[in-house]
Short mmCIF file of C-alpha atoms in Angstrom, two decimals:
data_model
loop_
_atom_site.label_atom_id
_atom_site.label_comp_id
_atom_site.label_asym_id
_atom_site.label_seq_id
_atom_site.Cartn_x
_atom_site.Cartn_y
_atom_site.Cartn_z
CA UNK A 122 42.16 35.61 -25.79
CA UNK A 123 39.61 34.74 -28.27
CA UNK A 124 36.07 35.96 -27.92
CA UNK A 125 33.19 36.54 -30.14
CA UNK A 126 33.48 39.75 -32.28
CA UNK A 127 31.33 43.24 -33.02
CA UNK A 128 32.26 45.64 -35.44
CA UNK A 129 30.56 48.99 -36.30
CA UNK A 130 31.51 50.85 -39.60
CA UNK A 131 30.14 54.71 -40.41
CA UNK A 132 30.26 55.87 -43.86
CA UNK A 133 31.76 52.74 -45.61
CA UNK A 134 34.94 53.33 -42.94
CA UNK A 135 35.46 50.10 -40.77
CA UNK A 136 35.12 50.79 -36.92
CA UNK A 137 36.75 48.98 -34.16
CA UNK A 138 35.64 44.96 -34.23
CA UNK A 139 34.20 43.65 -31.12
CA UNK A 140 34.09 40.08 -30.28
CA UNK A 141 32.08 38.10 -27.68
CA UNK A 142 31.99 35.57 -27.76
CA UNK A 143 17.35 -14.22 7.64
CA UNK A 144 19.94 -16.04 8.84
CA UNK A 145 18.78 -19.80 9.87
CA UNK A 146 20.49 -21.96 11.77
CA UNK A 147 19.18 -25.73 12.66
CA UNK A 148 19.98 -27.81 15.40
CA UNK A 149 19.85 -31.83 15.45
CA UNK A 150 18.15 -33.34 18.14
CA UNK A 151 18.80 -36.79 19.70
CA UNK A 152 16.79 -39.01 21.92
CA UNK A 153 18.14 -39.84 24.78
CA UNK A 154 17.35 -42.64 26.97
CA UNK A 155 17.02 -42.50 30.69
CA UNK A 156 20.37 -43.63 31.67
CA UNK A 157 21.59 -41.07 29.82
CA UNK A 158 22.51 -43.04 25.97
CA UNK A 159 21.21 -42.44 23.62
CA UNK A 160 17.70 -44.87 22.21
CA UNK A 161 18.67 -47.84 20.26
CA UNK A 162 15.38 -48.47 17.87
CA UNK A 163 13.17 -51.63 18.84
CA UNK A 164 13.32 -54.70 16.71
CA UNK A 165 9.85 -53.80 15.05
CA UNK A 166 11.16 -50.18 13.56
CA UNK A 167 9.68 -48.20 16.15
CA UNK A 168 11.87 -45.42 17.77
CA UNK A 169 10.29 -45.39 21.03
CA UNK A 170 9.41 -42.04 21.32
CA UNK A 171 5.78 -40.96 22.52
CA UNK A 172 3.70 -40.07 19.49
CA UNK A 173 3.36 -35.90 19.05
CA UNK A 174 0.66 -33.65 17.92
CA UNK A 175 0.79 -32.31 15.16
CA UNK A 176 1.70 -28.98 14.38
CA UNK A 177 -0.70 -27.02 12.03
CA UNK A 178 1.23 -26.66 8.60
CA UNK A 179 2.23 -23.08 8.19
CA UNK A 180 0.74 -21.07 4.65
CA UNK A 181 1.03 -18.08 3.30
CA UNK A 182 -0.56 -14.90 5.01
CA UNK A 183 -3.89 -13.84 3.03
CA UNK A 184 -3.63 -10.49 1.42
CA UNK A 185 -6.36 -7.63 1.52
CA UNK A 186 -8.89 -7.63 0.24
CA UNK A 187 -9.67 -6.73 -3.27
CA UNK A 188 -11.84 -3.83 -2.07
CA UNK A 189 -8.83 -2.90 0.13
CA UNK A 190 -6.50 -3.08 -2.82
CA UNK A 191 -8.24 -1.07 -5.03
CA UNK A 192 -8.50 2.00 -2.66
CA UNK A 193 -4.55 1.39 -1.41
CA UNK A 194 -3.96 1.82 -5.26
CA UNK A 195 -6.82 4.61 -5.91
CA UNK A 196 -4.53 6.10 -2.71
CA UNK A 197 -0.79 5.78 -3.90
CA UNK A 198 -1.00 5.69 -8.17
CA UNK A 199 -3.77 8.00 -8.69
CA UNK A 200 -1.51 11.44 -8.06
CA UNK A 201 0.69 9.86 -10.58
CA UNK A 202 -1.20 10.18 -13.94
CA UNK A 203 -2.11 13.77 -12.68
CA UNK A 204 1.29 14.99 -11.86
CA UNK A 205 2.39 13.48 -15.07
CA UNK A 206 -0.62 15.41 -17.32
CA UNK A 207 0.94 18.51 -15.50
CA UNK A 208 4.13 18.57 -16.91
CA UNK A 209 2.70 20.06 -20.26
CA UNK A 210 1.49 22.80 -18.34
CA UNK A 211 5.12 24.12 -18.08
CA UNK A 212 5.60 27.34 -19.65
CA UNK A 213 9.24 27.99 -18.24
CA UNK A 214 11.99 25.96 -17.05
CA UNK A 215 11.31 26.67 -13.35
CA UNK A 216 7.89 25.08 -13.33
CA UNK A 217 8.94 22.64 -15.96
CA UNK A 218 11.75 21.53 -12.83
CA UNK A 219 9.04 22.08 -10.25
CA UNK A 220 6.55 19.44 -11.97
CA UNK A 221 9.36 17.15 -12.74
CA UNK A 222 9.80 17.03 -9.02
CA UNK A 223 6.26 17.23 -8.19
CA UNK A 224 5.81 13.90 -10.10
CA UNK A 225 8.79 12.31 -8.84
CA UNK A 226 7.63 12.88 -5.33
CA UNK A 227 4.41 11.43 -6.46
CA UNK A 228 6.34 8.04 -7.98
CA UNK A 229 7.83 7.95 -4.75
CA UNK A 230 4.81 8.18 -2.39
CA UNK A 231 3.48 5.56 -4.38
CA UNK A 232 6.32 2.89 -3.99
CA UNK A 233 6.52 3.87 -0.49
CA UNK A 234 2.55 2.76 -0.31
CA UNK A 235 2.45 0.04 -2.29
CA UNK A 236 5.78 -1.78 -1.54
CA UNK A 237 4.81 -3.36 2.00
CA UNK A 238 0.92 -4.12 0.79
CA UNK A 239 0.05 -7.68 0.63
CA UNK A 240 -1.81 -7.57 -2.73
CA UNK A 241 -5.10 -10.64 -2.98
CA UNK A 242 -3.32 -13.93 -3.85
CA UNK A 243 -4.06 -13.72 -7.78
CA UNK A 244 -2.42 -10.51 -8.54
CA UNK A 245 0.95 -11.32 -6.45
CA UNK A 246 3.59 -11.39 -8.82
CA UNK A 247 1.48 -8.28 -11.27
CA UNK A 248 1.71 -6.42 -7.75
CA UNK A 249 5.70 -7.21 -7.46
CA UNK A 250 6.06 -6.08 -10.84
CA UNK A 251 4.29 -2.75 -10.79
CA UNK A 252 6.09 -2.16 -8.00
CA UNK A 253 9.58 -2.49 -9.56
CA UNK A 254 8.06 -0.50 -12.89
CA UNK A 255 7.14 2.51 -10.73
CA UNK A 256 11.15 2.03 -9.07
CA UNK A 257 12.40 2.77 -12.74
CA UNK A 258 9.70 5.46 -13.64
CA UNK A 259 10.90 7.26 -10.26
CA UNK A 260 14.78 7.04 -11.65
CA UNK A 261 13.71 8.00 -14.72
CA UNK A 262 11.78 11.05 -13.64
CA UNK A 263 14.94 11.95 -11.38
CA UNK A 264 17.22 11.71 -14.53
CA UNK A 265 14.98 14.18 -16.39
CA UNK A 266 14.90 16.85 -13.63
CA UNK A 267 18.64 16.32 -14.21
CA UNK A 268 18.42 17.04 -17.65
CA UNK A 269 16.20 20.25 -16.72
CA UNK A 270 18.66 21.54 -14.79
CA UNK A 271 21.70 21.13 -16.83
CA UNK A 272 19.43 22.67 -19.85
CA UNK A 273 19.65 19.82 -22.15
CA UNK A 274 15.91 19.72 -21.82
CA UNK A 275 14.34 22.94 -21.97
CA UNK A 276 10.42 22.43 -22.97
CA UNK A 277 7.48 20.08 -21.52
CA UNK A 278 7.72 19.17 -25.05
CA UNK A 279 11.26 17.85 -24.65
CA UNK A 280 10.90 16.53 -21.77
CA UNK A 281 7.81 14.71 -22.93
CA UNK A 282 9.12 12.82 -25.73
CA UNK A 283 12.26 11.81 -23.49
CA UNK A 284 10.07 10.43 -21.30
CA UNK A 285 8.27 8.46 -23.82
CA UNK A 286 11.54 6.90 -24.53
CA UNK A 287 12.16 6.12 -20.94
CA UNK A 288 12.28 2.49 -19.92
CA UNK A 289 10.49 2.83 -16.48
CA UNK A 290 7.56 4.81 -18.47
CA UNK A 291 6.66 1.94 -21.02
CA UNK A 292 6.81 -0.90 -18.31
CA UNK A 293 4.77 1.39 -16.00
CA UNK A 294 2.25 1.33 -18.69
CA UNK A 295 2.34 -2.55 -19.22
CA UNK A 296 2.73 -3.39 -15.56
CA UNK A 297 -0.50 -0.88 -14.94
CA UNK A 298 -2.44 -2.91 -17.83
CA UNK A 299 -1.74 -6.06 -16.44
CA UNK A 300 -3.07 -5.42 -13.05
CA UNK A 301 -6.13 -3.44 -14.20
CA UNK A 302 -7.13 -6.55 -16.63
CA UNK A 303 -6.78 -8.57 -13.51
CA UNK A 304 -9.28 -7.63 -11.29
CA UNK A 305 -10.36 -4.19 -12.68
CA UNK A 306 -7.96 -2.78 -10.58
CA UNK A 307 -6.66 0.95 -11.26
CA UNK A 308 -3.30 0.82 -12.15
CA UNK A 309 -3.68 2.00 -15.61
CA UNK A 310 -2.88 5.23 -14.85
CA UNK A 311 -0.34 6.69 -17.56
CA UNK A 312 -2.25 8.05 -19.61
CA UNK A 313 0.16 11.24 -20.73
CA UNK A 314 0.26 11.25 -24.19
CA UNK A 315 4.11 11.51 -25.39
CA UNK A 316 5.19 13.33 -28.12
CA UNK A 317 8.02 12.28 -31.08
CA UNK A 318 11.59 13.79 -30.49
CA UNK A 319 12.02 16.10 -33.94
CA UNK A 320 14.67 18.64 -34.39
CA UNK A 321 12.77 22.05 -36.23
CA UNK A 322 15.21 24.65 -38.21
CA UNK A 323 13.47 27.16 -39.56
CA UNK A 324 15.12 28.88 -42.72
CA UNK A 325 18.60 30.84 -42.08
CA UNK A 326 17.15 34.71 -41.78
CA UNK A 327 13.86 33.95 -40.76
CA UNK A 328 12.23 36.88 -38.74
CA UNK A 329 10.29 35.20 -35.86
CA UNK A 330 9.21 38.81 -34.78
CA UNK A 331 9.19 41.16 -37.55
CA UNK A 332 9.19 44.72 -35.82
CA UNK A 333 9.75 48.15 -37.64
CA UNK A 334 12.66 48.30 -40.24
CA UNK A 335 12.29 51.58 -41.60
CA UNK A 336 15.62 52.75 -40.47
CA UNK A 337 18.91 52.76 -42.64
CA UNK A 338 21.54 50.72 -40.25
CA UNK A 339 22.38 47.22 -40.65
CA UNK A 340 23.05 44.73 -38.71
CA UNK A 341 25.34 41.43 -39.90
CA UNK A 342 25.88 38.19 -37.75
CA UNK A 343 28.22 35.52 -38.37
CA UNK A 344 27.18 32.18 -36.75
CA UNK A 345 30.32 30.41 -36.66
CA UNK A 346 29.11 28.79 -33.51
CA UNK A 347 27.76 25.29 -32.88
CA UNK A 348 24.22 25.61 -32.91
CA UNK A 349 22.04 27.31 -34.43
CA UNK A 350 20.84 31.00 -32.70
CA UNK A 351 17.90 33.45 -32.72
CA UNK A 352 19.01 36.84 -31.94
CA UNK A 353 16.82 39.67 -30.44
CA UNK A 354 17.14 43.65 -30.89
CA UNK A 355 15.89 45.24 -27.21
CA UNK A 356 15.63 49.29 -27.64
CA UNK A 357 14.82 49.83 -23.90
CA UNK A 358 12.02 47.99 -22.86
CA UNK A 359 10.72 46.97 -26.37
CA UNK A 360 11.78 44.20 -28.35
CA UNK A 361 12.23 45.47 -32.16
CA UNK A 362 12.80 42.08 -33.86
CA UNK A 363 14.34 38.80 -33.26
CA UNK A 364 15.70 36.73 -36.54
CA UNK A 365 17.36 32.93 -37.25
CA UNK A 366 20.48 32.02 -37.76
CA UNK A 367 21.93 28.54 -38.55
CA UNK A 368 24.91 27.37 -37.57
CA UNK A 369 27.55 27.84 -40.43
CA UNK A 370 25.69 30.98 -41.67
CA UNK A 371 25.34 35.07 -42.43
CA UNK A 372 22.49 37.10 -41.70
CA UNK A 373 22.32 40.56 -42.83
CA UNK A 374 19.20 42.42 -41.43
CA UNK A 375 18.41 45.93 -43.20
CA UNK A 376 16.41 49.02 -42.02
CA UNK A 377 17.60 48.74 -38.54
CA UNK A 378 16.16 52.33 -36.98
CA UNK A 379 18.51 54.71 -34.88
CA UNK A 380 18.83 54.40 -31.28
CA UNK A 381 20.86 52.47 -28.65
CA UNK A 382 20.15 48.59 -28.39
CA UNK A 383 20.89 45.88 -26.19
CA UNK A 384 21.42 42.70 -28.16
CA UNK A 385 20.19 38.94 -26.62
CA UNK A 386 20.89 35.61 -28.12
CA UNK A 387 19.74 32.26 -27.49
CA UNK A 388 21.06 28.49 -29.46
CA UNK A 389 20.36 25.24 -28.74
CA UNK A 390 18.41 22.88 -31.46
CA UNK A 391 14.84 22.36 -31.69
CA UNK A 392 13.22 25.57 -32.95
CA UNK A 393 9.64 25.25 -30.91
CA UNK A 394 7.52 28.35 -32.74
CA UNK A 395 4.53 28.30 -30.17
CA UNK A 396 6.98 28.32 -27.24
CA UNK A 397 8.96 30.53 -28.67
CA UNK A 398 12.14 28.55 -28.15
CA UNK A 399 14.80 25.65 -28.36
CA UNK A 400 13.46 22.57 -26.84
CA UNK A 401 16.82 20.92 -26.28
CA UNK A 402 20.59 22.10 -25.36
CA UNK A 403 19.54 25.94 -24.79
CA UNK A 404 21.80 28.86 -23.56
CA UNK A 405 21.04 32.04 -23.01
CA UNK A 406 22.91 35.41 -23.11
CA UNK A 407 23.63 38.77 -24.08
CA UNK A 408 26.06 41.21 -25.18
CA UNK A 409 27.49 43.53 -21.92
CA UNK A 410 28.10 46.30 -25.04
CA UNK A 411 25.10 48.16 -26.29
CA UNK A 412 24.94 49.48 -30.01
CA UNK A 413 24.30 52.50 -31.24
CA UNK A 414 23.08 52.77 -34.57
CA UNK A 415 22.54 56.68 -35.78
CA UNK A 416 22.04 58.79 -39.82
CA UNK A 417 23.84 61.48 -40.40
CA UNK A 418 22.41 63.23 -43.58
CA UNK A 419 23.81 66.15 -45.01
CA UNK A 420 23.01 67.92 -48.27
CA UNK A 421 24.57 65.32 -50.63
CA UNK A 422 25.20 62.30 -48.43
CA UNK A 423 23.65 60.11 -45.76
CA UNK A 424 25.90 58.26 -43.29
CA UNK A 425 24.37 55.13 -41.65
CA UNK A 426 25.92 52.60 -38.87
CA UNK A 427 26.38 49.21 -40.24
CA UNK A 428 27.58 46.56 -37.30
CA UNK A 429 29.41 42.89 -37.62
CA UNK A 430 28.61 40.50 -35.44
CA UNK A 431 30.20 36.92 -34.56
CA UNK A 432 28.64 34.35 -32.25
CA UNK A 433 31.85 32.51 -32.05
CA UNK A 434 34.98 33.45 -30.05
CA UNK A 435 38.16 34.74 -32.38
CA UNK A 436 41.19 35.78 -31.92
CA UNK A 437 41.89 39.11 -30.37
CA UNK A 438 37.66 39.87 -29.83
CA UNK A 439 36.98 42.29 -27.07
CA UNK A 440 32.87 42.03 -27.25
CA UNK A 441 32.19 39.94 -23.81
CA UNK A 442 28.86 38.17 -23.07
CA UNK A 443 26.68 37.42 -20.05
CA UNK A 444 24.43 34.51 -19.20
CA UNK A 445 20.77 35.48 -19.11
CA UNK A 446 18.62 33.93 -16.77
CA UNK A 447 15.97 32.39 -18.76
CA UNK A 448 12.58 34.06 -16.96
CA UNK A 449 13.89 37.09 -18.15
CA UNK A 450 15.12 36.43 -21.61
CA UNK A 451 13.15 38.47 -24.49
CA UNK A 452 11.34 35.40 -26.04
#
């Protein structure tokens, strides 16, 4: 069994490792003379037939009126720039999947509105094609919840410059332009700015919360795994400091003080430092094992807990993990 690994050593003497690790159809219609043959035509051309009125030649229906239009619009697309603004708002991944959803629905609404209007003759085919740009924005939108979910997204920042990527998004935008220049009709109504997808790493041992290191233990993690991690000390309700590690390093943090501490990790790429996480491909979890670091002094020597620590699973490791839920992950 391999799992990741945590060792503890007192006094320079090594300690147990622990790892963690519609149809038509036509008919033809023939004269038919009284005795029951059918008409021969008459010498001069004419059929014989009694002349007909005519029918009144059939066109196509009229649509609303522009007036009409622009409140059926006003009506379907307005909640859609709104519940798009929203989705910055997030500050977790629960509302970040609620607003997702929330503008979905909205996309959705909308093409349920729109789809059977009869838009004013000029702006036919700029109707049809809004139309079928909100279709992909709603698929889009769906595939990004999606994302949410799985946690390959996990910030309205990520999410954000995804959906600036998207192909329903941009033609939204152009359809939206093309029916507002039209007729001044309000269609234009993605107006969500989109950020750039970037990947941030800060440097390997960087403390993103400092805390008190006045102690004498010492803490070491190995990040054999494959992402990089932030790790956070928890010494019962307070968090004492959380540090960086990249993929492929060591990190040895110094002046840990005594007491008991519950250890949390969380990887993924993307370091976001105002949301205080990864914007992409984020997991979240935590040693089951507490550690205990402690100083013995005596008269001529001081003994101090040093602990190892490996993010990646090895051979014969006995340190098991748990999956954190991420509302209550020390951020």
């Amino acid at each position: 069994m391999t799992r990741p690994r945590l060792s503890s050593m007192i006094d320079e003497m090594s300690a147990p490792r622990w790892f963690p690790a519609a149809l038509a159809m036509t008919f033809a219609l023939a004269a038919c003379s009284s005795g029951g043959d059918p008409a021969e035509p008459s010498s001069g051309g004419s059929t014989g037939a009694a002349p007909t009125a005519g029918a009144p030649s059939s066109s196509a229906p009229a649509g609303v009126s522009p007036e009409e239009y622009r409140t059926e619009l006003t009506t379907a697309a307005g909640p859609i720039g709104s519940s798009l603004a929203g989705i910055a708002k997030s500050r977790s991944l629960k509302s970040l999947n609620q607003r997702l959803q929330r503008a979905e629905g909205a996309v959705t609404d909308a093409v349920e509105r729109l789809g059977p209007v009869l838009p004013p003759p000029e702006v036919t085919a700029e109707h049809s094609d809004y139309v079928a740009a909100l279709r992909g924005l709603q698929g889009d939108l769906g595939d990004l919840r999606d994302s949410v979910t799985e946690r390959k997204l996990c910030t309205s920042s990520a999410v954000l410059a995804r959906l600036g990527k998207a192909a329903g998004f941009g033609t939204v935008k152009s359809a939206g332009g093309d029916l507002a220049a039209k007729g001044d009709y309000p269609a234009d109504v993605v107006k969500v700015k989109t950020p750039k997808e970037v990947t941030r790493r800060p440097a390997n041992g960087t403390f993103l919360r400092s805390g008190s290191r006045t102690g004498n233990g010492r803490l070491t993690v190995d990040n054999g795994g494959k992402s990089d991690a932030v790790l956070t000390l928890v010494r019962g309700s307070t968090k004492l400091t959380s540090f960086y590690v990249r993929k492929g390093r060591k990190v040895t943090v110094r002046g840990v003080p005594d007491g008991t501490y519950k250890i949390f990790f969380t990887g993924g790429a993307d370091w976001d430092k105002k949301a205080r996480a990864f914007t992409r491909n984020c997991t979240f979890e935590r040693f089951q094992d507490t550690v205990r670091f402690r100083t013995i002094r005596s008269a001529t020597l001081i003994q101090f807990s040093t602990w190892t620590i490996t993010l990646q699973p090895v051979i014969g490791g006995n340190a098991k993990t748990n999956q954190v839920d991420p509302e209550g992950f020390p951020s």
